[in-house]
Every structure is written in C-alpha cells, then in structure tokens.
PDB file of C-alpha atoms and ligand atoms in Angstrom:
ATOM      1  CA  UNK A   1      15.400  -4.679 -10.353  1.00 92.00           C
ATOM      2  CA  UNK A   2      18.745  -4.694  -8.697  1.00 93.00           C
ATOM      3  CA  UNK A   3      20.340  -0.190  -7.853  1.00 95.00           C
ATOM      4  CA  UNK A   4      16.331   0.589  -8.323  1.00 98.00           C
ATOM      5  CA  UNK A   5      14.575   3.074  -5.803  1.00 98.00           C
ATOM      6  CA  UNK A   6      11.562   2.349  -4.263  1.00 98.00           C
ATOM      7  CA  UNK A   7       8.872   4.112  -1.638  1.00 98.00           C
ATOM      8  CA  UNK A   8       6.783   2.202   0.749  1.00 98.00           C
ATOM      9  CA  UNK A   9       4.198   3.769   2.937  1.00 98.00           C
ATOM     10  CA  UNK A  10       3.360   2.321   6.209  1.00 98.00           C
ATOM     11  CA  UNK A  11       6.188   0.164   5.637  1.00 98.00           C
ATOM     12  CA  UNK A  12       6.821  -0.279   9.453  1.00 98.00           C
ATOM     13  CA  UNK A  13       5.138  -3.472  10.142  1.00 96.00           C
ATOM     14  CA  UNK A  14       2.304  -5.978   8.342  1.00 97.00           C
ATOM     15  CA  UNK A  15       2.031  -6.360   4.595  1.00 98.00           C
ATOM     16  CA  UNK A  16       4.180  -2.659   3.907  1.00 98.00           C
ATOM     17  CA  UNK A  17       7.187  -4.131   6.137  1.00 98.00           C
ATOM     18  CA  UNK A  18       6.887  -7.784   3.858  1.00 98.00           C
ATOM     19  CA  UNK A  19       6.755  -5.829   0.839  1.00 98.00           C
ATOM     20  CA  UNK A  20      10.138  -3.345   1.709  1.00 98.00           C
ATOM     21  CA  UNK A  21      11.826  -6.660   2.419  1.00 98.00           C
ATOM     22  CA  UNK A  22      10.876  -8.295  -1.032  1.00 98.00           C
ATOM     23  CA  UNK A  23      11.872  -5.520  -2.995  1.00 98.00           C
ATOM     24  CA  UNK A  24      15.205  -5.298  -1.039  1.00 98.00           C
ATOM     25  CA  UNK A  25      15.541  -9.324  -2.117  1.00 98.00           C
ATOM     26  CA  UNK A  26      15.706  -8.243  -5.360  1.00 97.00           C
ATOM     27  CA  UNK A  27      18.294  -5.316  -4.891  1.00 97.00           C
ATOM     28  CA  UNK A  28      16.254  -2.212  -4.507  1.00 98.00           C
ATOM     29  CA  UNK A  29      16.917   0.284  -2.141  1.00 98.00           C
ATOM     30  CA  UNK A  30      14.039   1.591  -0.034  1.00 98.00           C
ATOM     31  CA  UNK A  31      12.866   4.466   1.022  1.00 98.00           C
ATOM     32  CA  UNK A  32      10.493   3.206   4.356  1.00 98.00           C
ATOM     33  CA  UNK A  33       8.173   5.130   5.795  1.00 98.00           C
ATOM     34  CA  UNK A  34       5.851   5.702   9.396  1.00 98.00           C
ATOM     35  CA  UNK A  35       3.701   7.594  10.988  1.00 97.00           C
ATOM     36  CA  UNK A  36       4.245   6.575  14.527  1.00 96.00           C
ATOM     37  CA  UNK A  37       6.747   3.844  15.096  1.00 95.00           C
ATOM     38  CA  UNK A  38       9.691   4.448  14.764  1.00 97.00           C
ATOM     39  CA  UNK A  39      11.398   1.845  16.370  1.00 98.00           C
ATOM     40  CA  UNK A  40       9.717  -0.995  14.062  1.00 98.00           C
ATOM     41  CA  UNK A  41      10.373   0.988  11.094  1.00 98.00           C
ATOM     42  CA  UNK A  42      14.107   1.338  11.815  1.00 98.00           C
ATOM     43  CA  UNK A  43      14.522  -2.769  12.835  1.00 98.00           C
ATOM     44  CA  UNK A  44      13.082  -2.992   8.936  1.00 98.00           C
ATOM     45  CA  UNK A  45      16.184  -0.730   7.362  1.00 98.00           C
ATOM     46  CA  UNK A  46      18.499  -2.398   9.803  1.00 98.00           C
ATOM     47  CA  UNK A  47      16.738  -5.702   7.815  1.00 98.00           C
ATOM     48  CA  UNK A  48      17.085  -4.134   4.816  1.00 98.00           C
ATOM     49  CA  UNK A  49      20.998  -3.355   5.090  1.00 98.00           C
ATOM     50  CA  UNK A  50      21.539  -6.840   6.225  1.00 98.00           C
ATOM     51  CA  UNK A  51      20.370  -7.743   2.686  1.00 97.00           C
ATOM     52  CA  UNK A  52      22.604  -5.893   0.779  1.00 97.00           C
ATOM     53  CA  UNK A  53      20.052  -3.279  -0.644  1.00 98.00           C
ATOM     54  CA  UNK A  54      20.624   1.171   1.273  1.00 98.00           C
ATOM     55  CA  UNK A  55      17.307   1.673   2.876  1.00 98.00           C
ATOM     56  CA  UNK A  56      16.375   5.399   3.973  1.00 98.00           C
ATOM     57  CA  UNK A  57      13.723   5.976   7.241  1.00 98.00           C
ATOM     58  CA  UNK A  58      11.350   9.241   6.829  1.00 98.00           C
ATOM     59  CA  UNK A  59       8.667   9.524   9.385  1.00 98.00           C
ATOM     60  CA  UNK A  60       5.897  10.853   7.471  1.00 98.00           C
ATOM     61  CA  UNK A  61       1.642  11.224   7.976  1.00 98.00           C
ATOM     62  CA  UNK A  62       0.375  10.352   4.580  1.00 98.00           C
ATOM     63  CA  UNK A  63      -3.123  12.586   5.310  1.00 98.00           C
ATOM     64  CA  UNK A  64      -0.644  15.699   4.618  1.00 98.00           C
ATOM     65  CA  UNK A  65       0.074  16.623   1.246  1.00 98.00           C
ATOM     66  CA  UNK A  66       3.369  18.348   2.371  1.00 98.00           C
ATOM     67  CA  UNK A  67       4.289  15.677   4.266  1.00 98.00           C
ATOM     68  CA  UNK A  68       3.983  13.086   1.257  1.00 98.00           C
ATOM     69  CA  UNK A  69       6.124  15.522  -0.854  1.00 98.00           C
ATOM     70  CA  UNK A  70       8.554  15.724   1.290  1.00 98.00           C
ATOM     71  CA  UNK A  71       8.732  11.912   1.528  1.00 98.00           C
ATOM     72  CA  UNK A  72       9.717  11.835  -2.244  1.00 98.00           C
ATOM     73  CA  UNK A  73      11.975  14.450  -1.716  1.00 98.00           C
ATOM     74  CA  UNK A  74      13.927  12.378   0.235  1.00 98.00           C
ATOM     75  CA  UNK A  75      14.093   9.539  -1.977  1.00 98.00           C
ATOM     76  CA  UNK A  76      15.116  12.084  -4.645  1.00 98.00           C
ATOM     77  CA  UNK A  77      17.496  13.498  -2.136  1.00 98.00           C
ATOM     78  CA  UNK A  78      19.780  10.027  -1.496  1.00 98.00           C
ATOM     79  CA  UNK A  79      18.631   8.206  -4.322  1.00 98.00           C
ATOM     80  CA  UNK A  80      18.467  10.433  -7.223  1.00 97.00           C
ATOM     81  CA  UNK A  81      15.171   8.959  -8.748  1.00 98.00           C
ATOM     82  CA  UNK A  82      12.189   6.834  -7.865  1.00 98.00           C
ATOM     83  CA  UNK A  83      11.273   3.486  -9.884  1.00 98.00           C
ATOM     84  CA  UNK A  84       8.423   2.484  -7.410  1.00 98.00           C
ATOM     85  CA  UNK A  85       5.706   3.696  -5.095  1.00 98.00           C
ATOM     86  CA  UNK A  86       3.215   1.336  -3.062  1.00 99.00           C
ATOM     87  CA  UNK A  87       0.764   2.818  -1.403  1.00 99.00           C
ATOM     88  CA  UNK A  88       0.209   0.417   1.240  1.00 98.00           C
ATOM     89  CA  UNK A  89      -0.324   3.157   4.448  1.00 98.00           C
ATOM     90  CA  UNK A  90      -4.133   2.018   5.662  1.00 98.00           C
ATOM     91  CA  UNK A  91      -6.360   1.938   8.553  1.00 97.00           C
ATOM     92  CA  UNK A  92      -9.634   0.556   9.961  1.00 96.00           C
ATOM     93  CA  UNK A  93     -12.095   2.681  11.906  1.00 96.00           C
ATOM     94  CA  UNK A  94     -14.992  -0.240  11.798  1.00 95.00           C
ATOM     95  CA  UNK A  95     -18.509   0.755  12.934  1.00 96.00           C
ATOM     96  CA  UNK A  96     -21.874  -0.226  11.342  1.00 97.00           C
ATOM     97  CA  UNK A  97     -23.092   2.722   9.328  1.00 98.00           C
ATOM     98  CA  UNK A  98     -25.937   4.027  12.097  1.00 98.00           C
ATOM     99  CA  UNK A  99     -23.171   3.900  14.975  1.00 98.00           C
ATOM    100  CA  UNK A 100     -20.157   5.642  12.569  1.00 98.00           C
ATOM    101  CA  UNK A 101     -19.153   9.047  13.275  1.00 98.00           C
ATOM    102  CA  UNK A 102     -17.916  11.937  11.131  1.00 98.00           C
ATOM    103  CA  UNK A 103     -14.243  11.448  12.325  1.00 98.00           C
ATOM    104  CA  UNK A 104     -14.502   7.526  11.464  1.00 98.00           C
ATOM    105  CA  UNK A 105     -15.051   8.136   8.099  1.00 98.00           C
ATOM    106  CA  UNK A 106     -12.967  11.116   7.683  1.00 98.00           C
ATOM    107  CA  UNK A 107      -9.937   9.335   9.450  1.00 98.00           C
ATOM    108  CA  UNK A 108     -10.289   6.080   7.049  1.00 98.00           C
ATOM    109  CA  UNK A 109     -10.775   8.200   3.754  1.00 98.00           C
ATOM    110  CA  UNK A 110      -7.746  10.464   4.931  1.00 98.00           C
ATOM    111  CA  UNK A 111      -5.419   8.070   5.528  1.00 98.00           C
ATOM    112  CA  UNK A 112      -6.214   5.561   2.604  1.00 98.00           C
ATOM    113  CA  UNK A 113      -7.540   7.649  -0.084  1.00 98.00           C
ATOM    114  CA  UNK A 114      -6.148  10.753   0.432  1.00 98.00           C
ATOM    115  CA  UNK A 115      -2.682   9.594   1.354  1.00 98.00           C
ATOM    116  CA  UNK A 116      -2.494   7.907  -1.320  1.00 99.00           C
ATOM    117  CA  UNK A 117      -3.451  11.118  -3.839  1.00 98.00           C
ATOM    118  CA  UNK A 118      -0.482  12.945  -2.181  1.00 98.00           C
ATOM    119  CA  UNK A 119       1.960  10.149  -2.454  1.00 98.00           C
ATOM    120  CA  UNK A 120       1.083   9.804  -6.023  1.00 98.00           C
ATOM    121  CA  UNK A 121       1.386  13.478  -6.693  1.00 98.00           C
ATOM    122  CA  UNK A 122       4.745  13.230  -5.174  1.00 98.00           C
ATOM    123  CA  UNK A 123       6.346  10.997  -6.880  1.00 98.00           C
ATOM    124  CA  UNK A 124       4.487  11.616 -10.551  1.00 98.00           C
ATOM    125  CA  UNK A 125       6.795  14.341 -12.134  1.00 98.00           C
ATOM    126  CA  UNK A 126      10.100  12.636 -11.121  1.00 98.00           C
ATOM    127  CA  UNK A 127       8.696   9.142 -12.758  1.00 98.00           C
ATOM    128  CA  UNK A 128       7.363  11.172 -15.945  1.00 98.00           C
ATOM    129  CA  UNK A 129      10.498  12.752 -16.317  1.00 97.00           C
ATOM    130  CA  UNK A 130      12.454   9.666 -16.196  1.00 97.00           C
ATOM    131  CA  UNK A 131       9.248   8.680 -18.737  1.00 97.00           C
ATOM    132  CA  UNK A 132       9.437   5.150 -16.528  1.00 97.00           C
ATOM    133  CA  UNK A 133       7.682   4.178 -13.220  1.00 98.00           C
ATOM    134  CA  UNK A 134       5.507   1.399 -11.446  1.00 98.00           C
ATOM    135  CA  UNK A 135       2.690   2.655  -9.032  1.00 98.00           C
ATOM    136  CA  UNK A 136       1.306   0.061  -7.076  1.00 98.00           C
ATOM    137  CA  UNK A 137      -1.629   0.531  -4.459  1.00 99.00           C
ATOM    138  CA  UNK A 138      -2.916  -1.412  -2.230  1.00 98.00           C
ATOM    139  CA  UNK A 139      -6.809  -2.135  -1.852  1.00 98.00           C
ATOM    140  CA  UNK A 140      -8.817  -4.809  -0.592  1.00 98.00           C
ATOM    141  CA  UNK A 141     -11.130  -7.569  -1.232  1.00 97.00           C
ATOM    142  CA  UNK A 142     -12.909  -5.312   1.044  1.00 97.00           C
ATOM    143  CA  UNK A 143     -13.524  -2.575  -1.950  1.00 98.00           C
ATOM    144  CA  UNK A 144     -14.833  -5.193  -4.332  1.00 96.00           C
ATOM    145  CA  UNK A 145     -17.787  -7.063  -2.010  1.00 95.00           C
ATOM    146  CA  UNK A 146     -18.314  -4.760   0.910  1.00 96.00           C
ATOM    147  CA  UNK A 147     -18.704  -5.541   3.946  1.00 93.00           C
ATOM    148  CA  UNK A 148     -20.965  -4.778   7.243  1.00 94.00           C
ATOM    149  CA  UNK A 149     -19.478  -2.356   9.332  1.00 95.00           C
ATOM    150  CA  UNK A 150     -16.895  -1.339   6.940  1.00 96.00           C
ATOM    151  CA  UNK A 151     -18.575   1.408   4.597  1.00 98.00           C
ATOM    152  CA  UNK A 152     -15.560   3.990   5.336  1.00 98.00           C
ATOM    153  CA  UNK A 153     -12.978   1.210   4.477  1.00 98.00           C
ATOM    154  CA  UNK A 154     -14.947  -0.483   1.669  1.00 98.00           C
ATOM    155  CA  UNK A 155     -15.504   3.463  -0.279  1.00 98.00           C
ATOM    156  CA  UNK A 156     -12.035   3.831   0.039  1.00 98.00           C
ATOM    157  CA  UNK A 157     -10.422   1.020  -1.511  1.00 98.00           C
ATOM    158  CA  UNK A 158     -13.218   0.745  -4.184  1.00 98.00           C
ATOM    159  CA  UNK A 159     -12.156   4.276  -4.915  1.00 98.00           C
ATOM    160  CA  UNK A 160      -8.502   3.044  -4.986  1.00 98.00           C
ATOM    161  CA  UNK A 161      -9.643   0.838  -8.144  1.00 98.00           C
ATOM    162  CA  UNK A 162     -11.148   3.311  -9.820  1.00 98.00           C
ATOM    163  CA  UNK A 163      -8.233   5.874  -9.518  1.00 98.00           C
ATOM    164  CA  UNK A 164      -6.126   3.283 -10.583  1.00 98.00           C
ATOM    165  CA  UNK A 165      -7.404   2.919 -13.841  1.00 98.00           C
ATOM    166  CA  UNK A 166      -7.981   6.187 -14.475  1.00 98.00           C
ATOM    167  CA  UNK A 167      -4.529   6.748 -14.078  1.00 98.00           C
ATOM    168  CA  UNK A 168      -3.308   4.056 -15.880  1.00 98.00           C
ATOM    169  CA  UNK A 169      -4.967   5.611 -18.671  1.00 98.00           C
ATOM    170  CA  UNK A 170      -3.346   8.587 -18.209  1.00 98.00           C
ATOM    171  CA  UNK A 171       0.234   7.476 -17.198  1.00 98.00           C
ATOM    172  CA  UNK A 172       0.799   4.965 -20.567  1.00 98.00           C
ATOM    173  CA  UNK A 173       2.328   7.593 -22.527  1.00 98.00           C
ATOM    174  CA  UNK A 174       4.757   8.266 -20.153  1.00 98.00           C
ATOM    175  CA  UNK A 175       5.474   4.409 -19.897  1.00 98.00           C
ATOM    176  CA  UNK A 176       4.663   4.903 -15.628  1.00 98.00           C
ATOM    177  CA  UNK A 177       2.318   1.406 -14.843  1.00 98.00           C
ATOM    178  CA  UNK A 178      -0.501   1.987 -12.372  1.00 98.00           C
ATOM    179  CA  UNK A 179      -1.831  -1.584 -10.891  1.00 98.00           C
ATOM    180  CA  UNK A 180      -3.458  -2.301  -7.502  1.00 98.00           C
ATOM    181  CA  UNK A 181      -3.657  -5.297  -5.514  1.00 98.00           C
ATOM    182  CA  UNK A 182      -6.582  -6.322  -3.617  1.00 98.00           C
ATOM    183  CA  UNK A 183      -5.798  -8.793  -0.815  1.00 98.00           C
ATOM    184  CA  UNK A 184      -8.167 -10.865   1.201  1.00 96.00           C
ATOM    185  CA  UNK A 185      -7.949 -11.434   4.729  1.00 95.00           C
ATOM    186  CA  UNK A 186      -4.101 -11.200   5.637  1.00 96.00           C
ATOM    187  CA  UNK A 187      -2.333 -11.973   8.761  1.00 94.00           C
ATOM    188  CA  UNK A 188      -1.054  -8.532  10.054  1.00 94.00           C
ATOM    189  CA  UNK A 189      -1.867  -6.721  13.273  1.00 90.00           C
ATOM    190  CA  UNK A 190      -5.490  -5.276  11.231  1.00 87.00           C
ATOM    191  CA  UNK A 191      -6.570  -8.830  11.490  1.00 89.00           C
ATOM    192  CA  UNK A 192      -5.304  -9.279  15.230  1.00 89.00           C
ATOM    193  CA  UNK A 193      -8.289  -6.463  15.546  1.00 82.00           C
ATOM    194  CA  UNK A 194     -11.183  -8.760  14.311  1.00 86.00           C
ATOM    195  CA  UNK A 195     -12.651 -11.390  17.571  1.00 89.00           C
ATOM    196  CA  UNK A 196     -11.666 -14.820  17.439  1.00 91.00           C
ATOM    197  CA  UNK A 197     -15.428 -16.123  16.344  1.00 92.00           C
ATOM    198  CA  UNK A 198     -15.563 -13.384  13.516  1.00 89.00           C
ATOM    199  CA  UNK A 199     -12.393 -14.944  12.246  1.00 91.00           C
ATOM    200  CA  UNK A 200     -13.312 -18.747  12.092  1.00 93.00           C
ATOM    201  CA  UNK A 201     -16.471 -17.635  10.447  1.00 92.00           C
ATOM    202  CA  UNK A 202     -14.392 -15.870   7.789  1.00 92.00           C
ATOM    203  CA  UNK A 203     -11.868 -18.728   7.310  1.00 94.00           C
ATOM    204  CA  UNK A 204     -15.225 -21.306   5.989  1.00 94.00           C
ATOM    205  CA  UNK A 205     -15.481 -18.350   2.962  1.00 94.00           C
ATOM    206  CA  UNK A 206     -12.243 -18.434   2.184  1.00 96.00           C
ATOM    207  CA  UNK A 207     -11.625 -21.844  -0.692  1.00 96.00           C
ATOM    208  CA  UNK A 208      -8.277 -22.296  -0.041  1.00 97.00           C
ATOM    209  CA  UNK A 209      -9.084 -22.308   3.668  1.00 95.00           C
ATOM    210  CA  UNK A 210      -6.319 -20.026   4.975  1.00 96.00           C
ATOM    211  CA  UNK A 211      -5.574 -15.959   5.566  1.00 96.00           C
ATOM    212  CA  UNK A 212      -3.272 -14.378   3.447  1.00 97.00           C
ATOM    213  CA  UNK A 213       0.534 -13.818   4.632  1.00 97.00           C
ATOM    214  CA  UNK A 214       2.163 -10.715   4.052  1.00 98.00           C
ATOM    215  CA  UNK A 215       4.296 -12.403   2.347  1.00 98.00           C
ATOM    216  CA  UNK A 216       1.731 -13.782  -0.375  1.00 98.00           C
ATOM    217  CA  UNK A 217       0.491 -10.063  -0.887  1.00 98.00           C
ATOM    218  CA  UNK A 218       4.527  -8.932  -1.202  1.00 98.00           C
ATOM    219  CA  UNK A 219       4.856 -11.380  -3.906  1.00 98.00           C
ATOM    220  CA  UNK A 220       1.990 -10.290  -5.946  1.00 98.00           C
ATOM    221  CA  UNK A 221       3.380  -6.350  -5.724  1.00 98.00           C
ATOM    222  CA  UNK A 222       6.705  -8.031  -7.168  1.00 98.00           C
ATOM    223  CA  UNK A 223       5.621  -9.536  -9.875  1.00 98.00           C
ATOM    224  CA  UNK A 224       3.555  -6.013 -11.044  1.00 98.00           C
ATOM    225  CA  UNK A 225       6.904  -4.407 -10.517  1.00 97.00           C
ATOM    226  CA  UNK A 226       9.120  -6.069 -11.746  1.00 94.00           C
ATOM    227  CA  UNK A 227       9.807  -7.323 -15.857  1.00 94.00           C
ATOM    228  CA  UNK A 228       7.435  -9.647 -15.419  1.00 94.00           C
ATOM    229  CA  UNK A 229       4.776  -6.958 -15.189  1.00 96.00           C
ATOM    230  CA  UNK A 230       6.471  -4.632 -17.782  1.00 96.00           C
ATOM    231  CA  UNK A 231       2.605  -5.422 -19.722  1.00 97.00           C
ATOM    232  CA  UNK A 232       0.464  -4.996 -17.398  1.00 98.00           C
ATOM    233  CA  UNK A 233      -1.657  -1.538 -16.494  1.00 98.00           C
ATOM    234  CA  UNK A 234      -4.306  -0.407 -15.175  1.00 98.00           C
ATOM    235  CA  UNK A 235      -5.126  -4.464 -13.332  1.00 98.00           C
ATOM    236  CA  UNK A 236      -6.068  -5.456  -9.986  1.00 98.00           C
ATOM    237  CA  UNK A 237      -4.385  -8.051  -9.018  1.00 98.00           C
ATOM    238  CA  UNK A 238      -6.702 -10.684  -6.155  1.00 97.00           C
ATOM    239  CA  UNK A 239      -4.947 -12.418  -3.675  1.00 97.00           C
ATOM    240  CA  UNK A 240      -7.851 -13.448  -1.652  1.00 97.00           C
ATOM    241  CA  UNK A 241      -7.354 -17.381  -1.407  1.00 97.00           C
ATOM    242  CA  UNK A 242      -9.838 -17.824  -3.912  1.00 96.00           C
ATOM    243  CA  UNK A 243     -12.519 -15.562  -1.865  1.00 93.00           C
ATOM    244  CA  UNK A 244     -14.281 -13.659  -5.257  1.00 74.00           C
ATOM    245  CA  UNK A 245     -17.258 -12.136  -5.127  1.00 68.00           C
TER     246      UNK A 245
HETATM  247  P1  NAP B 301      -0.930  -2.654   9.633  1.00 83.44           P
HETATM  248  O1  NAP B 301      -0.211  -3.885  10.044  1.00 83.44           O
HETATM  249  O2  NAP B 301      -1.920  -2.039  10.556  1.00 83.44           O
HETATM  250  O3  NAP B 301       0.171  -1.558   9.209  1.00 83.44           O
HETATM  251  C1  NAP B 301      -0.248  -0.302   8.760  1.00 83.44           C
HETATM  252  C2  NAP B 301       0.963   0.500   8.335  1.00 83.44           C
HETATM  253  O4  NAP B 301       0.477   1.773   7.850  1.00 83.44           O
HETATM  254  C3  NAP B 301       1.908   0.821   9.457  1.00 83.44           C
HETATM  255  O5  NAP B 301       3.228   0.793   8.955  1.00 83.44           O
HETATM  256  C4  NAP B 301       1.532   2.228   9.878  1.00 83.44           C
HETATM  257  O6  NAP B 301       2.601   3.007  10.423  1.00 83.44           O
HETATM  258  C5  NAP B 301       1.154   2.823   8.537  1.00 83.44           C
HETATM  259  N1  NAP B 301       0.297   4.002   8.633  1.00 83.44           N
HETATM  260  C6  NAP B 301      -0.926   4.108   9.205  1.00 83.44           C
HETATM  261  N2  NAP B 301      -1.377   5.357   9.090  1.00 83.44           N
HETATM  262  C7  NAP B 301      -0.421   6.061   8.405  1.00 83.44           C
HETATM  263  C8  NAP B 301      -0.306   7.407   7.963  1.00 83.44           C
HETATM  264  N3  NAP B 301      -1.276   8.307   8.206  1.00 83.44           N
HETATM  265  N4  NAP B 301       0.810   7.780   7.299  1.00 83.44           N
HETATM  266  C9  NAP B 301       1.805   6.879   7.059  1.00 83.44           C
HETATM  267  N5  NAP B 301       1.757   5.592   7.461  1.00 83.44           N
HETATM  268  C10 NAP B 301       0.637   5.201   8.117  1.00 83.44           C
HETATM  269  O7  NAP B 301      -1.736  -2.876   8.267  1.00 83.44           O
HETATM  270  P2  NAP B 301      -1.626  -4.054   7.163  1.00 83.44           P
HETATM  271  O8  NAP B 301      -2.585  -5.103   7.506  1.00 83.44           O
HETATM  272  O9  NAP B 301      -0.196  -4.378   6.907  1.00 83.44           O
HETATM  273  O10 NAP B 301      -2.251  -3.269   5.909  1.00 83.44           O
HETATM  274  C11 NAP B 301      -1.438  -2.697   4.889  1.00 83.44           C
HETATM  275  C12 NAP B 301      -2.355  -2.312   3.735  1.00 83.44           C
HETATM  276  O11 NAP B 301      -3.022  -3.484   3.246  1.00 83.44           O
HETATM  277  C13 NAP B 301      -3.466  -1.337   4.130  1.00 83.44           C
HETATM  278  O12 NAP B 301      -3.708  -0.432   3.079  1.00 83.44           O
HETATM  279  C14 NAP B 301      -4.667  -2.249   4.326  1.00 83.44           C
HETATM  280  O13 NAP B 301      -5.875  -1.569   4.148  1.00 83.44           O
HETATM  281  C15 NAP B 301      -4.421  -3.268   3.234  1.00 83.44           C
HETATM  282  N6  NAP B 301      -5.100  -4.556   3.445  1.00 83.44           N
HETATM  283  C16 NAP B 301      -4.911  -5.283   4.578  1.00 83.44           C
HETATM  284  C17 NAP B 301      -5.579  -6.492   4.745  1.00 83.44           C
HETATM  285  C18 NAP B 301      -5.436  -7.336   5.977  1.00 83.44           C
HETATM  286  O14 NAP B 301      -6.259  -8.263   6.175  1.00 83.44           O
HETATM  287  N7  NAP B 301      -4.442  -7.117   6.809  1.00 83.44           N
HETATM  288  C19 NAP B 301      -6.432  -6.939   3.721  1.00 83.44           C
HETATM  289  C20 NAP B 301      -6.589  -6.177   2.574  1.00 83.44           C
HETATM  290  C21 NAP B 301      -5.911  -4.984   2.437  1.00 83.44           C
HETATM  291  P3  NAP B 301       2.888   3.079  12.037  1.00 83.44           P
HETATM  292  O15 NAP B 301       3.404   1.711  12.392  1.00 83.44           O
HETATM  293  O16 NAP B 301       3.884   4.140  12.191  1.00 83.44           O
HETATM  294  O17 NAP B 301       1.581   3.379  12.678  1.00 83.44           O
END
C-alpha cells in the first residue's frame, strides 16, 4: 500500500485515529479529518509523520455536503489522487424511542448517514477516473440486532449496509470496492458513555468475553484495503468478539 492516499473521517480520536495510524504502518499518507478537535487530530499527523507516511489535517463537518467536497479536494490538492475513504465519522444521541426528539434523530442520521453520502460523493469521480478505489464504512453490530434506546443509531448503520451493497454493485465496473465493517462493542470514548452496570451486562453477551480495541476494528479495515481484499465487494466484515445475532 506503501505512496497510497487515504481519507479518514473522524479520524481524531477512537477507532478513526487507530485506523489513520494502521494505514500509515503500511506507508499511506493520510488525509485526517475533525469536526471539533483540533488539537487531538493534529497529535495524530504529528504520529503519523513520526512513521514515515505525509499526513494532511482538514477540519471538516461531515453533515455538509460542501464541506465533504472540499475534504477530497484537499487530498486531491497535496496528494494528487485518493486510493481510500473510511467513513468512520459517527455519533450517539441514545434515548428510548417515546423520550427521542426530532433533533436526536436528525443529528445521528446527519452525521452517520448523511456524512457518509457526501464523503462518498466526494471522493467517487476521482476513484472512477483512476478506475481503482477501496470505500470502506463503518457500521455497527448495532445495525444488524438493534438495540433499546438506539433506533436513530441502529437505522443508520443498517442503512450503511444496505448502501454498501448497492454500491458495490454499482462501483465493480470501475474496479472501486465498497465493504463495511460492523464492530461490536469497542473501547473508544462512545463506550466511556455507557454506565458501568450496562457494560458488565454487555461483556456476559459477548463469547470471547472482551470489547473490541480500536485496534482490532483498524485491522479488519486493512485487510479490506489492502491486496488481501483485492476480491472482496460489497461484504460486511463482523468484528464483534463472536457477538452475532
Ligand atoms: P469517537 O471516539 O466518539 O470518535 C468519533 C470521531 O468522529 C471523532 O474523531 C469526531 O471528531 C468525529 N466526528 C463526529 N462528528 C463528526 C462530524 N460531523 N464530522 C466529522 N467528524 C465527526 O467514536 P468511535 O467509537 O471511535 O466510533 C468511530 C465509528 O465506529 C463510528 O462510526 C461509530 O458509530 C462506529 N462504532 C463504534 C463502536 C464503539 O463501540 N465504539 C461500535 C461500533 C461502531 P471530533 O473529535 O472533532 O469531535
């Protein structure tokens, strides 16, 4: 994978951050991206550089279709093309359906549907010109069981599945791979968010009996991207600790 270009959004901390680093193991340079800190996203390309691999900082709110474009502008800017997008940006607005609001729903299918429409749409002509390309999104074990008090969250990384096979199906032809991965519970700062008691009660359904690392989910989006994956369209990829539904 080694002079390749790749995009990360919400690659300032958690899984995104794990995944940047991976790919910049490998060689690739990386095009990082936030919405609000700055700070943590800069400490990753200062990471990044320390590796080896040029890593490029654009502060950009996946919700805005201009904003995503000119994300990928960027990368086309320094970099000249783009090999790789994840679309990793998510949120959590939890509420059981009776309590949720308008703006809970709207803010979680914004940020983790929409953003990643726009990111896709920015990056899609450079990668079908270049007729090569590997889309990765991430969704969530979340999307294939449900779960109470996540409807928002739940109907937007199901939807994530479904887009990415539809676009897989599209994208063959033009030799661009579409794959998601759907983690399980994962240590990151979403977790942090769920109470001490919910956790343990989680951690009996999981087989292997631990969370995730961002580093586990990083691997998974490696092996999809790299030649090890050149087969391989249209999958979700479950790295859930043996947690299926
Ligand atoms: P996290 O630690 O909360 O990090 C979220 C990242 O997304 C941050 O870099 C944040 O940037 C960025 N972000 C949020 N809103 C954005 C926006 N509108 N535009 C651009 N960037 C935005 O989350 P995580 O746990 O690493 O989750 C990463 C992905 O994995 C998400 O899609 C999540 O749904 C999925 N996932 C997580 C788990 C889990 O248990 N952790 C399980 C399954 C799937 P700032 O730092 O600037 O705010």
């Amino acid at each position: 994978m080694h002079g390749k270009v790749a995009i990360v959004t919400g690659s300032s901390r958690g899984i995104g951050r794990e995944i940047a680093l991976a790919l910049a193991k490998r060689g690739v340079n990386v095009v990082l991206n936030y919405q609000k800190d700055k700070a943590s996203a800069e400490a990753v390309a200062c990471e990044i550089r320390a590796l080896g691999a040029q890593a490029e900082v654009v502060e950009a709110d996946v919700r805005h279709y201009d904003q995503a474009q000119r994300l990928a502008e960027r990368a086309m800017d320094r970099f000249g093309r783009i090999d790789v997008l994840v679309n990793n940006a998510g949120i959590t607005r939890d509420k059981t359906f009776r309590k949720m609001l308008p703006e809970h729903w709207h803010e979680v299918i914004d940020v983790n549907l929409h953003g990643v429409f726009n990111a896709t749409k920015a990056v899609i002509e450079p990668m079908c010109d270049q007729r090569s390309g590997c889309i990765v999104s991430i969704s969530s074990i979340i999307g294939e069981m449900g779960n109470a008090g996540q409807a928002n969250y739940a109907a937007s990384k199901a939807a994530i599945i479904g887009f990415t096979k539809s676009l897989a199906k599209e994208m063959a032809r033009h030799n661009v791979r579409v794959n998601a991965v759907a983690p399980g519970f994962t240590e990151t700062d979403m977790l942090v968010a769920v109470p001490d008691e919910a956790k343990e009660k989680i951690l009996t359904q999981i087989p292997l009996g631990t969370f995730a690392s961002p580093q586990d989910v990083a691997h998974g989006v490696l092996y999809l991207c790299d030649e090890s994956g050149r087969h391989i369209t249209g999958h979700v990829l479950s790295i859930n600790g043996g947690m299926y539904v």
